[in-house]
Short mmCIF file of C-alpha atoms in Angstrom, two decimals:
data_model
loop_
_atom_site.label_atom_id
_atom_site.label_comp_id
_atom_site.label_asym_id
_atom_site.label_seq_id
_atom_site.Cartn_x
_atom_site.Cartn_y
_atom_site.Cartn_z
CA UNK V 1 0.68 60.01 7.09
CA UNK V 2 2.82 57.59 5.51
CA UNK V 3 2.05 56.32 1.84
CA UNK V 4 1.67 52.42 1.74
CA UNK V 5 3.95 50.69 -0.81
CA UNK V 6 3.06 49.63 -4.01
CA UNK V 7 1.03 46.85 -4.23
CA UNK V 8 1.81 44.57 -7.48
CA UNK V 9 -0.89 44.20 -8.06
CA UNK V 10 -11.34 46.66 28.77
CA UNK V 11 -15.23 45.06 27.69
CA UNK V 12 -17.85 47.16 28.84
CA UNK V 13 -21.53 45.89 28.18
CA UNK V 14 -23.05 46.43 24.58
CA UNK V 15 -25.76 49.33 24.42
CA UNK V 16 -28.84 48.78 22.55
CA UNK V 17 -27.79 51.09 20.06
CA UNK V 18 -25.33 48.66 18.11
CA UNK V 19 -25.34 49.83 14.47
CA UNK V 20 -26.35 47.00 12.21
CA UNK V 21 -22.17 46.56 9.87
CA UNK V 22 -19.19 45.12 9.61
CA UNK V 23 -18.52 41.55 8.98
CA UNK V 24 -15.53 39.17 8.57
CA UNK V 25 -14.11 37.80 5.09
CA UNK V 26 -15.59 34.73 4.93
CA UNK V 27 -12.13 32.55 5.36
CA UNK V 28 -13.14 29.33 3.51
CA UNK V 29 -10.90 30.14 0.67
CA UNK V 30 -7.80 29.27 2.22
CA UNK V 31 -8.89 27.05 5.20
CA UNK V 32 -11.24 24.34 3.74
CA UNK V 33 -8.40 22.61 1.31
CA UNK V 34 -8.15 20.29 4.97
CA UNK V 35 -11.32 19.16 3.58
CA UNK V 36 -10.03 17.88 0.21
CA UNK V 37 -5.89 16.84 1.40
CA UNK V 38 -5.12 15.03 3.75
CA UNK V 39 -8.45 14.85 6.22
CA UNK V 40 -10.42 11.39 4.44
CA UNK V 41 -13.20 11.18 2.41
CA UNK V 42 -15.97 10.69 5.29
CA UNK V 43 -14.92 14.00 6.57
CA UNK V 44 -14.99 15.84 2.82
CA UNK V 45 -17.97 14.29 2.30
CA UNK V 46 -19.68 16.00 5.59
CA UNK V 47 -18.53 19.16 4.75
CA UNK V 48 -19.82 18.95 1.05
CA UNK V 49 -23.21 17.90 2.56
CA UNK V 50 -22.88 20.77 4.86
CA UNK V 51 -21.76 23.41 1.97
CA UNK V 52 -24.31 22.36 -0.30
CA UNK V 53 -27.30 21.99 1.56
CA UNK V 54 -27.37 25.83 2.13
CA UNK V 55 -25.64 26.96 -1.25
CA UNK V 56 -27.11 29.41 -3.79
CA UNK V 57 -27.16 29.68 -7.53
CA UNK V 58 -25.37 32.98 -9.79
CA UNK V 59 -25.77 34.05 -12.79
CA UNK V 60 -21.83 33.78 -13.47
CA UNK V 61 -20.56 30.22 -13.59
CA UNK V 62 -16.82 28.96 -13.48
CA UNK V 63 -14.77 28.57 -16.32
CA UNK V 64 -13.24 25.16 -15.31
CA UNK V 65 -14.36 22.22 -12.80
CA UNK V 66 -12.75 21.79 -9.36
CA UNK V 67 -9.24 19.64 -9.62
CA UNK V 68 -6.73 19.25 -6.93
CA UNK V 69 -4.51 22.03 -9.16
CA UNK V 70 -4.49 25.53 -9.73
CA UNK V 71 -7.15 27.35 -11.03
CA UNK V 72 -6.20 28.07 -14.79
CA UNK V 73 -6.82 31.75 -15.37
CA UNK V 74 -8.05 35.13 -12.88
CA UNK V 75 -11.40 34.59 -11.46
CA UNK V 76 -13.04 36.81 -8.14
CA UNK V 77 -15.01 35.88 -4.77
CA UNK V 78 -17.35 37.86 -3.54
CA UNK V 79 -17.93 38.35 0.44
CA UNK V 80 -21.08 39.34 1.82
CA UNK V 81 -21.42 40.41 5.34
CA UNK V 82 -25.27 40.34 6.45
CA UNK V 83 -26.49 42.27 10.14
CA UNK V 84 -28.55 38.98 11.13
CA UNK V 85 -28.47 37.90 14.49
CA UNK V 86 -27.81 34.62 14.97
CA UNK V 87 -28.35 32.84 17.66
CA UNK V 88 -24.66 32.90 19.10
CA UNK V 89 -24.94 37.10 19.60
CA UNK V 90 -29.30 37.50 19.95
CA UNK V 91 -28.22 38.02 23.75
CA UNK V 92 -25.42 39.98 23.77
CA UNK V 93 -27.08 42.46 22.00
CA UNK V 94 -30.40 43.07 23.32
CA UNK V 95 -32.33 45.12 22.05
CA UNK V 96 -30.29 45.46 18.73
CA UNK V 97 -31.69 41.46 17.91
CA UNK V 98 -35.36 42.28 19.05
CA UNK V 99 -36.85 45.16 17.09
CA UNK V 100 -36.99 45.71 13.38
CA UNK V 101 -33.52 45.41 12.51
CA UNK V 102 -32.88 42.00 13.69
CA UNK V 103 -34.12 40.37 10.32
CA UNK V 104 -30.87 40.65 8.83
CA UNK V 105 -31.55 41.87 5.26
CA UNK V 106 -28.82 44.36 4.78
CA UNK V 107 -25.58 43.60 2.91
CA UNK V 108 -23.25 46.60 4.96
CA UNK V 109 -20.24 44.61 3.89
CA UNK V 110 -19.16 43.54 0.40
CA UNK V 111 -15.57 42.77 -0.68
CA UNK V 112 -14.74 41.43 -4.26
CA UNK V 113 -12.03 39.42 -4.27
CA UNK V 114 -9.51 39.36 -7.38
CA UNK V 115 -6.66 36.97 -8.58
CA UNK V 116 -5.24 37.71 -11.65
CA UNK V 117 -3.54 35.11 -13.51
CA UNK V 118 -0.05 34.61 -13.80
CA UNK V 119 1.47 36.37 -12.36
CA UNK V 120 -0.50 35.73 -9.39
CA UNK V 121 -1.65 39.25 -7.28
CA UNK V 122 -4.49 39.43 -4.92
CA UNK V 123 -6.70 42.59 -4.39
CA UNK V 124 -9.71 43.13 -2.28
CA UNK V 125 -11.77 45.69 -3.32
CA UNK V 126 -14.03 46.71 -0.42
CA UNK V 127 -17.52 48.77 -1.50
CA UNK V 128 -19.14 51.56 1.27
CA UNK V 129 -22.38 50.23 2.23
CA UNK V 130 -23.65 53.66 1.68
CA UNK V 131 -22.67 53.79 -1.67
CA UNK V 132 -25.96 54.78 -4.38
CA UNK V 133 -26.28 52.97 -7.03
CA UNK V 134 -28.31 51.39 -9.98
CA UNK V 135 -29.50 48.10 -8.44
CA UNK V 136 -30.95 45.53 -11.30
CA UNK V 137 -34.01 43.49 -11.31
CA UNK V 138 -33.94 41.05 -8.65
CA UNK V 139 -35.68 37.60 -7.43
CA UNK V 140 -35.91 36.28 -3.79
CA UNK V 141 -36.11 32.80 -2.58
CA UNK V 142 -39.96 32.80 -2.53
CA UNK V 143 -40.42 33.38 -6.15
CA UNK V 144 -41.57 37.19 -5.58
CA UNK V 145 -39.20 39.84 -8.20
CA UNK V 146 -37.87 43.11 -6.94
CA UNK V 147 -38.28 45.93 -10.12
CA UNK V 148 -34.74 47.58 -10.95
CA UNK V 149 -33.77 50.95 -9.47
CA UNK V 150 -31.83 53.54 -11.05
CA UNK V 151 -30.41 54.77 -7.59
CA UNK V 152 -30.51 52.39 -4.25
CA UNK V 153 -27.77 52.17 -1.24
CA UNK V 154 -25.89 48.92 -2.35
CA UNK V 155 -26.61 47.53 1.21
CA UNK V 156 -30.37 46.85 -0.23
CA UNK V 157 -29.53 44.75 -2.69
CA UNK V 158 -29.47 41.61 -0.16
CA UNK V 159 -33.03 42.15 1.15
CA UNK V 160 -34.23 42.24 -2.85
CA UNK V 161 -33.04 38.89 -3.55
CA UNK V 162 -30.07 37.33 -1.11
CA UNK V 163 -26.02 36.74 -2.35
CA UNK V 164 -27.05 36.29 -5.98
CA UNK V 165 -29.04 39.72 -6.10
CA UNK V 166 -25.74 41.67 -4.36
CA UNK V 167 -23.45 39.72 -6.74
CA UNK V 168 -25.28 40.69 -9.77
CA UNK V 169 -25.43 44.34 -8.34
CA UNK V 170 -21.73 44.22 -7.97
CA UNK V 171 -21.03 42.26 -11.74
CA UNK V 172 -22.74 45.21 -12.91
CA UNK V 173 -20.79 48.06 -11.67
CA UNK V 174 -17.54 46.69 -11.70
CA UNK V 175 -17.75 44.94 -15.20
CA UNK V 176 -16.36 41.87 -13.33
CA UNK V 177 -17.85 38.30 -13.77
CA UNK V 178 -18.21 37.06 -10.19
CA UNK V 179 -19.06 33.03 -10.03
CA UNK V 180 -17.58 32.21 -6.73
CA UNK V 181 -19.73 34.06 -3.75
CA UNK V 182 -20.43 33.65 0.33
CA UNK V 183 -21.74 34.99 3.05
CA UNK V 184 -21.06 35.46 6.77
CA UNK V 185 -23.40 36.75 9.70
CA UNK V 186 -22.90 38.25 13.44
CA UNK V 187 -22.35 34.89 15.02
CA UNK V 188 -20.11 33.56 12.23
CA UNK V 189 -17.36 36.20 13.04
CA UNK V 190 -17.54 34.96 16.55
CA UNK V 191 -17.26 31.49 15.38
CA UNK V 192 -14.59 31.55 12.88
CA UNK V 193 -11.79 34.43 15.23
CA UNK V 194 -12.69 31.74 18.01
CA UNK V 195 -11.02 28.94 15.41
CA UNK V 196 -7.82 29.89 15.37
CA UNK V 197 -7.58 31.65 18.95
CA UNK V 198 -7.72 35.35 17.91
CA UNK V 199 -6.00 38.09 15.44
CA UNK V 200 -3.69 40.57 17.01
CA UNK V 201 -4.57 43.82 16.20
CA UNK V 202 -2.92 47.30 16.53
CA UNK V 203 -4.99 50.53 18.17
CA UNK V 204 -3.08 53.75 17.35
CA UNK V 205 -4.33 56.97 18.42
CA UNK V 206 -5.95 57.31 22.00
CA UNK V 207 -7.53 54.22 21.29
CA UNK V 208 -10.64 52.89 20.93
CA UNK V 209 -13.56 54.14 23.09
CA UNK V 210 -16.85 53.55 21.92
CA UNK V 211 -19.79 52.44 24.07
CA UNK V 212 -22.47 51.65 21.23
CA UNK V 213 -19.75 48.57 20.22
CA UNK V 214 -19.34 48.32 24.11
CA UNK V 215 -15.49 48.47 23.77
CA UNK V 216 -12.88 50.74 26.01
CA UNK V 217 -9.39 50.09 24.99
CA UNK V 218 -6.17 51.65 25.57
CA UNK V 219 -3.74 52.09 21.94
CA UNK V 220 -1.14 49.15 21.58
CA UNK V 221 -1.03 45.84 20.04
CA UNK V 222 -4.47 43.37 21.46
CA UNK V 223 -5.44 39.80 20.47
CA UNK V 224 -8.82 39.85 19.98
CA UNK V 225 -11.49 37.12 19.49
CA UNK V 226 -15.37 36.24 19.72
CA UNK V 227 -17.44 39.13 20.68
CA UNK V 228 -14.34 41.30 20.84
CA UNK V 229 -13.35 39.95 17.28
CA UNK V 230 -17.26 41.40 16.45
CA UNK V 231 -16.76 44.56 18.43
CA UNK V 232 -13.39 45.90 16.99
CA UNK V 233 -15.16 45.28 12.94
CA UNK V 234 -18.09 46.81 13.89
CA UNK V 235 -16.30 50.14 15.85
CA UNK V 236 -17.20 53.03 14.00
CA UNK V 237 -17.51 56.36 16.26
CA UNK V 238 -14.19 54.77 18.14
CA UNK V 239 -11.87 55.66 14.96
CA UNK V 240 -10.89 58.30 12.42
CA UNK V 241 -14.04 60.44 12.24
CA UNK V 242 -16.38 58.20 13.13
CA UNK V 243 -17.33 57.61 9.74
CA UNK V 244 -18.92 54.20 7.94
CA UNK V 245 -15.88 54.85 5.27
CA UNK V 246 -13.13 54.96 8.42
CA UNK V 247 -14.32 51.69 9.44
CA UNK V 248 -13.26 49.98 6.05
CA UNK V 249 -9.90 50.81 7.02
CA UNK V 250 -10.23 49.30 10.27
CA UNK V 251 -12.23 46.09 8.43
CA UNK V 252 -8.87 45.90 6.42
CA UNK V 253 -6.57 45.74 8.95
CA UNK V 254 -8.31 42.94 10.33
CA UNK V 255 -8.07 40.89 7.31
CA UNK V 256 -4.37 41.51 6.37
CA UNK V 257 -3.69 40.44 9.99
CA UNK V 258 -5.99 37.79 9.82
CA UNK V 259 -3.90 36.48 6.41
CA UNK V 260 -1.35 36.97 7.83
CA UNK V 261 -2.25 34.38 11.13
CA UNK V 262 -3.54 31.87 8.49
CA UNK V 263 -0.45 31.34 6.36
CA UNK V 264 1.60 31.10 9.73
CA UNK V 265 3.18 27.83 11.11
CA UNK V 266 1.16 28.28 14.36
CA UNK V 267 -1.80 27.60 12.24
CA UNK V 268 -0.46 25.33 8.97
CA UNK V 269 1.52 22.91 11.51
CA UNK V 270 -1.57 22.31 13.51
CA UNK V 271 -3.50 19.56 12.45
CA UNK V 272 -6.70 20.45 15.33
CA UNK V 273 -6.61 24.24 14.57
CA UNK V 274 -6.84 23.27 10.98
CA UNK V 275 -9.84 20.45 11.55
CA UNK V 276 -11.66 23.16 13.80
CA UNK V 277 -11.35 25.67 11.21
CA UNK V 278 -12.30 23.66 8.26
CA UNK V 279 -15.32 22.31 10.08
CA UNK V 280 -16.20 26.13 11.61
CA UNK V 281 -15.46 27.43 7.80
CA UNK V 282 -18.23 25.29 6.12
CA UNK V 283 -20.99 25.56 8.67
CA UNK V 284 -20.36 29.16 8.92
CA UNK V 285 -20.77 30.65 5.38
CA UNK V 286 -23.60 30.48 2.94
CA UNK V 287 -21.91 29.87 -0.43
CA UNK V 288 -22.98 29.80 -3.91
CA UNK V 289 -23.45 26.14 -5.57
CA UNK V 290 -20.00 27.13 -7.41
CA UNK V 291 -18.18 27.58 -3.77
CA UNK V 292 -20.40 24.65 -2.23
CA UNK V 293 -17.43 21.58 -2.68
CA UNK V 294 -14.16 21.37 -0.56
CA UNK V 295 -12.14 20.42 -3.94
CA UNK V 296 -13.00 23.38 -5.13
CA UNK V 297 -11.83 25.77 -2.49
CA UNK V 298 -8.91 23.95 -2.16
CA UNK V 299 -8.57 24.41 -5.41
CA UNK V 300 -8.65 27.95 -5.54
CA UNK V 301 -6.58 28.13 -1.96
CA UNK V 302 -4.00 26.43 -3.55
CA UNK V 303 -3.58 29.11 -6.57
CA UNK V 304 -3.36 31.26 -4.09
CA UNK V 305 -1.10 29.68 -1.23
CA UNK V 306 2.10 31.14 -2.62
CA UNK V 307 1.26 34.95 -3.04
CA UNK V 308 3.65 37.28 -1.86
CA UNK V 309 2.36 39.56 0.98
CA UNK V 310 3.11 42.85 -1.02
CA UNK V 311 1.39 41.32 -3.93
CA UNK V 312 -2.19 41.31 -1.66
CA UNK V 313 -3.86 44.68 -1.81
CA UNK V 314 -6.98 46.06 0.17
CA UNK V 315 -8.47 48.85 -1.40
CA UNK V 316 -11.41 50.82 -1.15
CA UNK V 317 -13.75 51.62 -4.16
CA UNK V 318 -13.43 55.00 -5.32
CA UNK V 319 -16.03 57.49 -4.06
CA UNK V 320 -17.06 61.22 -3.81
CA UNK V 321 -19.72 62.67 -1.14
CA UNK V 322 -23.65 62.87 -2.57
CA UNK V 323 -24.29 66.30 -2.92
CA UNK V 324 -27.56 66.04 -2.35
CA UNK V 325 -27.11 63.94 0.83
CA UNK V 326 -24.32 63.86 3.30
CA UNK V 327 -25.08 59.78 4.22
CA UNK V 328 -24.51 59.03 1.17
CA UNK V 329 -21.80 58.67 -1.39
CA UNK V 330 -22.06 58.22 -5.31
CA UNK V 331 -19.52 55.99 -7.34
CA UNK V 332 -16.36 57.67 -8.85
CA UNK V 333 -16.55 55.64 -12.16
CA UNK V 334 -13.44 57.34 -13.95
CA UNK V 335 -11.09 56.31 -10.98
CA UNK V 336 -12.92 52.53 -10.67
CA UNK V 337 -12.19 52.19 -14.66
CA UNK V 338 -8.49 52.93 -13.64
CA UNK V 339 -8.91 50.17 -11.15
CA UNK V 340 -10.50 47.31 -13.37
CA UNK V 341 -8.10 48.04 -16.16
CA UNK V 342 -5.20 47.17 -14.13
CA UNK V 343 -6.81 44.36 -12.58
CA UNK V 344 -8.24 42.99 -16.19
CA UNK V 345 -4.57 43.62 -17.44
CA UNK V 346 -2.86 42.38 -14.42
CA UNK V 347 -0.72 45.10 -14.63
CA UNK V 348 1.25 46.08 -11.25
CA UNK V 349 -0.56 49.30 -9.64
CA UNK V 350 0.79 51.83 -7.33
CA UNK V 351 -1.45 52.78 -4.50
CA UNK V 352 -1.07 56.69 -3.94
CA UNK V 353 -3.45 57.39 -1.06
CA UNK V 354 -3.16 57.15 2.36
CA UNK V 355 -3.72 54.17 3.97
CA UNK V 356 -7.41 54.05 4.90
CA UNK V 357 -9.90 57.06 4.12
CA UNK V 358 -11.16 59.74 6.62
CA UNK V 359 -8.47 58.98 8.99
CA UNK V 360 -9.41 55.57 10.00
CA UNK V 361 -6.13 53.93 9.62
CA UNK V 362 -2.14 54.77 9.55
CA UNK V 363 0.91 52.39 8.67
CA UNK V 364 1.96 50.46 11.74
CA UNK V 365 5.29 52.43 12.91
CA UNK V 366 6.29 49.23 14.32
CA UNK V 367 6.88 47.63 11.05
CA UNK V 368 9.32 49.13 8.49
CA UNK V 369 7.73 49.72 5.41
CA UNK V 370 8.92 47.62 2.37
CA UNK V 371 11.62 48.92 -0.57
CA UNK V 372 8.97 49.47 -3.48
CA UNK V 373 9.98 46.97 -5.70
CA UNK V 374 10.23 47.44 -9.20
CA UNK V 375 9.14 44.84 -11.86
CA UNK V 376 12.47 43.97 -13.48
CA UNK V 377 13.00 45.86 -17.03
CA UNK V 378 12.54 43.51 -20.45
CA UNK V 379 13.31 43.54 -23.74
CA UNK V 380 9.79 43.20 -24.38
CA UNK V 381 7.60 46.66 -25.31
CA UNK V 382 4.90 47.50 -23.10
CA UNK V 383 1.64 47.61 -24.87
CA UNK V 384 1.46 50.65 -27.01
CA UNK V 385 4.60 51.79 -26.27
CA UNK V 386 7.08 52.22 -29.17
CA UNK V 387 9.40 49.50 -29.98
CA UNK V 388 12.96 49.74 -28.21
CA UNK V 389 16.06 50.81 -30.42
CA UNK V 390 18.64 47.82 -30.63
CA UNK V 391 20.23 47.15 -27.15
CA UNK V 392 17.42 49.12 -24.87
CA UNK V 393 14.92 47.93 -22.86
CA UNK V 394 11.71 48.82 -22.00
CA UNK V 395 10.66 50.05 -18.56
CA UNK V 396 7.70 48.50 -17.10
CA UNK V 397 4.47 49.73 -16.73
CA UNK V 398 2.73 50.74 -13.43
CA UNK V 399 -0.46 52.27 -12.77
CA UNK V 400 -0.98 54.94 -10.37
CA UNK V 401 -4.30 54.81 -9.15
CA UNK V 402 -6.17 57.64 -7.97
CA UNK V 403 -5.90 59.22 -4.56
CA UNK V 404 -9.06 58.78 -3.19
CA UNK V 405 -8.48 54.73 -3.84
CA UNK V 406 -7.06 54.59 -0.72
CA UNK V 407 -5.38 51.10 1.38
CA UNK V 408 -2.68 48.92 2.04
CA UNK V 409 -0.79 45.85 0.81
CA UNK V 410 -0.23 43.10 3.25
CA UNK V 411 2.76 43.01 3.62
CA UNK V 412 2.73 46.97 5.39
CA UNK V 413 0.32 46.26 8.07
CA UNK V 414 -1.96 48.69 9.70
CA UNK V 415 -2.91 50.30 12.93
CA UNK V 416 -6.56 51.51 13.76
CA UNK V 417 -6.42 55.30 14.90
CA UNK V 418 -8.80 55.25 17.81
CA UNK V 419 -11.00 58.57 18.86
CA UNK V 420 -10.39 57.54 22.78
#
């Protein structure tokens, strides 16, 4: 399998055995700024009402107050994906949105999103939902407090007390402060992919056949949306080995696609797909108070608008198989530390693994990969390093993270390696 580049930085009907995963990144970063340019204030005004009314408090708080400028310094987002069912997918899936499991207290995605500062690189760190952890002291809405744990699945944290409980879980093993955070559901997926008409995605393999996410389709390039959009995130026995951690790959995919479709002309030139998806944005995602005012993600869309495609990375947290049980996996904290120091550095990082983990993903064929790029060379040293004799230069530094970090950059997109 190909190594990704550096990073700089059919339907058939759904069974009732629908595994409760994966959800979409919740895309209000880079659509809402309609709300604050160029739509009127009545309009911004609605969709502050609407943000705020359902927005949540964190423990982190921003640096610097929302401004119609770039956001002065690195900050990160946290993305929550919940297995509620709404109201737009109770029927579709039967039996899945009528038992026990339809209450929606399960966090089985979570993706911290980081900007450095200038210069400006994007990585999304994606986290198994199977992944054991400590889990701190939590409250819920209701007042009642959920004791610490020295070992939970990170996937409980939500039901112990909602977004801010899962982004103080995730401050806390990452070392990263986190003050922007939302959170998406079933339905929104089907509501936001149905926004801007669908993402193409590519099926490698023998493609994707899987009858608990009621999908049966043949390998090649497909546009999908709604309950397709839904189907092809939450595919898990239909790729690589049919594993939760193959299915990150296949979540990643998605989203560098779905980038990809957002920063396009057939989306920025088009003043109703951008209305539609503003509107479906805010009344789709449950944001913290710090993410709850369209100046503010316009704000931080804008320091963002203008990063290169092999500067955005998607990688997976580093992990290692429980020993003690084969569900689960336990955190590789000597590889992560590899990962935040680059990140806190913003130092450009090599990714050396494959592209998605447990054979979940492969570089698209159909798209050449790019020339690794190296940072030009400067006169200045690198930290630590010994100070150049007259008339050298210093080559820049690069991380090389560990293996089993595995993913992409945007700018080499991916194909999902179906189990057909």
């Amino acid at each position: 399998m190909q190594t990704p580049p550096r990073a700089r930085h059919a339907r058939r009907p759904a069974g009732a055995g629908w595994r409760r995963t994966a959800k979409i990144l919740a895309i209000a970063l880079t659509v809402a700024v309609v709300a604050a340019i160029g739509v009127g204030g009545f309009y911004a005004w609605y969709l502050s009402k609407t943000l705020s009314d359902n927005a949540v408090p964190l423990a982190d708080k921003p640096t610097q107050g929302p401004s119609l400028s770039s956001y002065d310094g690195p900050f990160t987002v946290l993305v929550t994906g919940t297995d509620e069912c709404d109201d737009e997918v109770r029927e579709a899936f039967g039996a899945r949105c009528s038992g026990p499991d339809a209450d929606g207290r399960l966090n089985d995605v979570n993706m911290l999103v980081h900007v450095s500062d200038a210069p400006r690189r994007v990585t999304v760190v994606s986290f198994p939902r199977d992944l054991q952890i400590p889990v701190p002291e939590c409250t819920n809405e209701d007042g009642t407090v959920t004791p610490a744990a020295d070992r939970a699945p990170i996937n409980s944290a939500y039901g112990r007390g909602g977004l801010p409980c899962v982004a103080e879980t995730i401050s806390e093993l990452s070392g990263q402060a986190i003050p922007f955070a939302a959170k998406v559901s079933f339905g929104n997926v089907v509501n936001i992919t149905d926004a801007i008409g669908g993402v193409e995605v590519c099926i490698a393999g023998d493609g994707i056949d899987d009858p608990d996410a009621g999908i049966d389709w043949e390998p090649g390039p497909r546009v999908v949306q709604g309950y397709d959009a839904l189907a092809f995130l939450r595919t898990r026995k239909g790729i690589g080995d049919g594993s939760d951690l193959a299915r990150i790959g296949n979540q990643q995919q998605y989203l560098s696609r779905l980038l990809s479709k957002l920063r396009s002309d057939e989306v920025l030139s088009n003043p109703g797909t951008l209305l539609s998806l503003a509107n479906t944005a805010v009344t789709n995602i449950t944001p913290s108070e710090s993410l709850a005012d369209p100046l503010r993600i316009a704000q931080l869309a804008y320091t963002i608008r203008d990063v290169p495609l092999d500067d955005i990375a998607f990688v997976q947290y580093p992990v290692y198989d429980d020993p003690s049980n084969t569900n689960h996996v336990l955190s590789d904290d000597e590889g992560a530390e590899i990962l935040w120091d680059a990140l806190d550095r913003n130092v450009p990082f090599e990714i050396t693994g494959n592209a998605g983990t447990n054979g979940g993903v492969e570089a698209d064929p159909s798209v050449p990969a790019p020339e690794a790029s190296t940072p030009p060379a400067t006169d200045e040293p690198a930290p630590d390093a010994t100070t150049p004799a007259p008339g050298e230069t210093t080559a820049p530094e690069v991380v090389e993270l560990p293996t089993n970090i595995t993913g992409s950059t945007a700018a080499q997109p991916t194909c999902s390696v179906g189990r057909g």
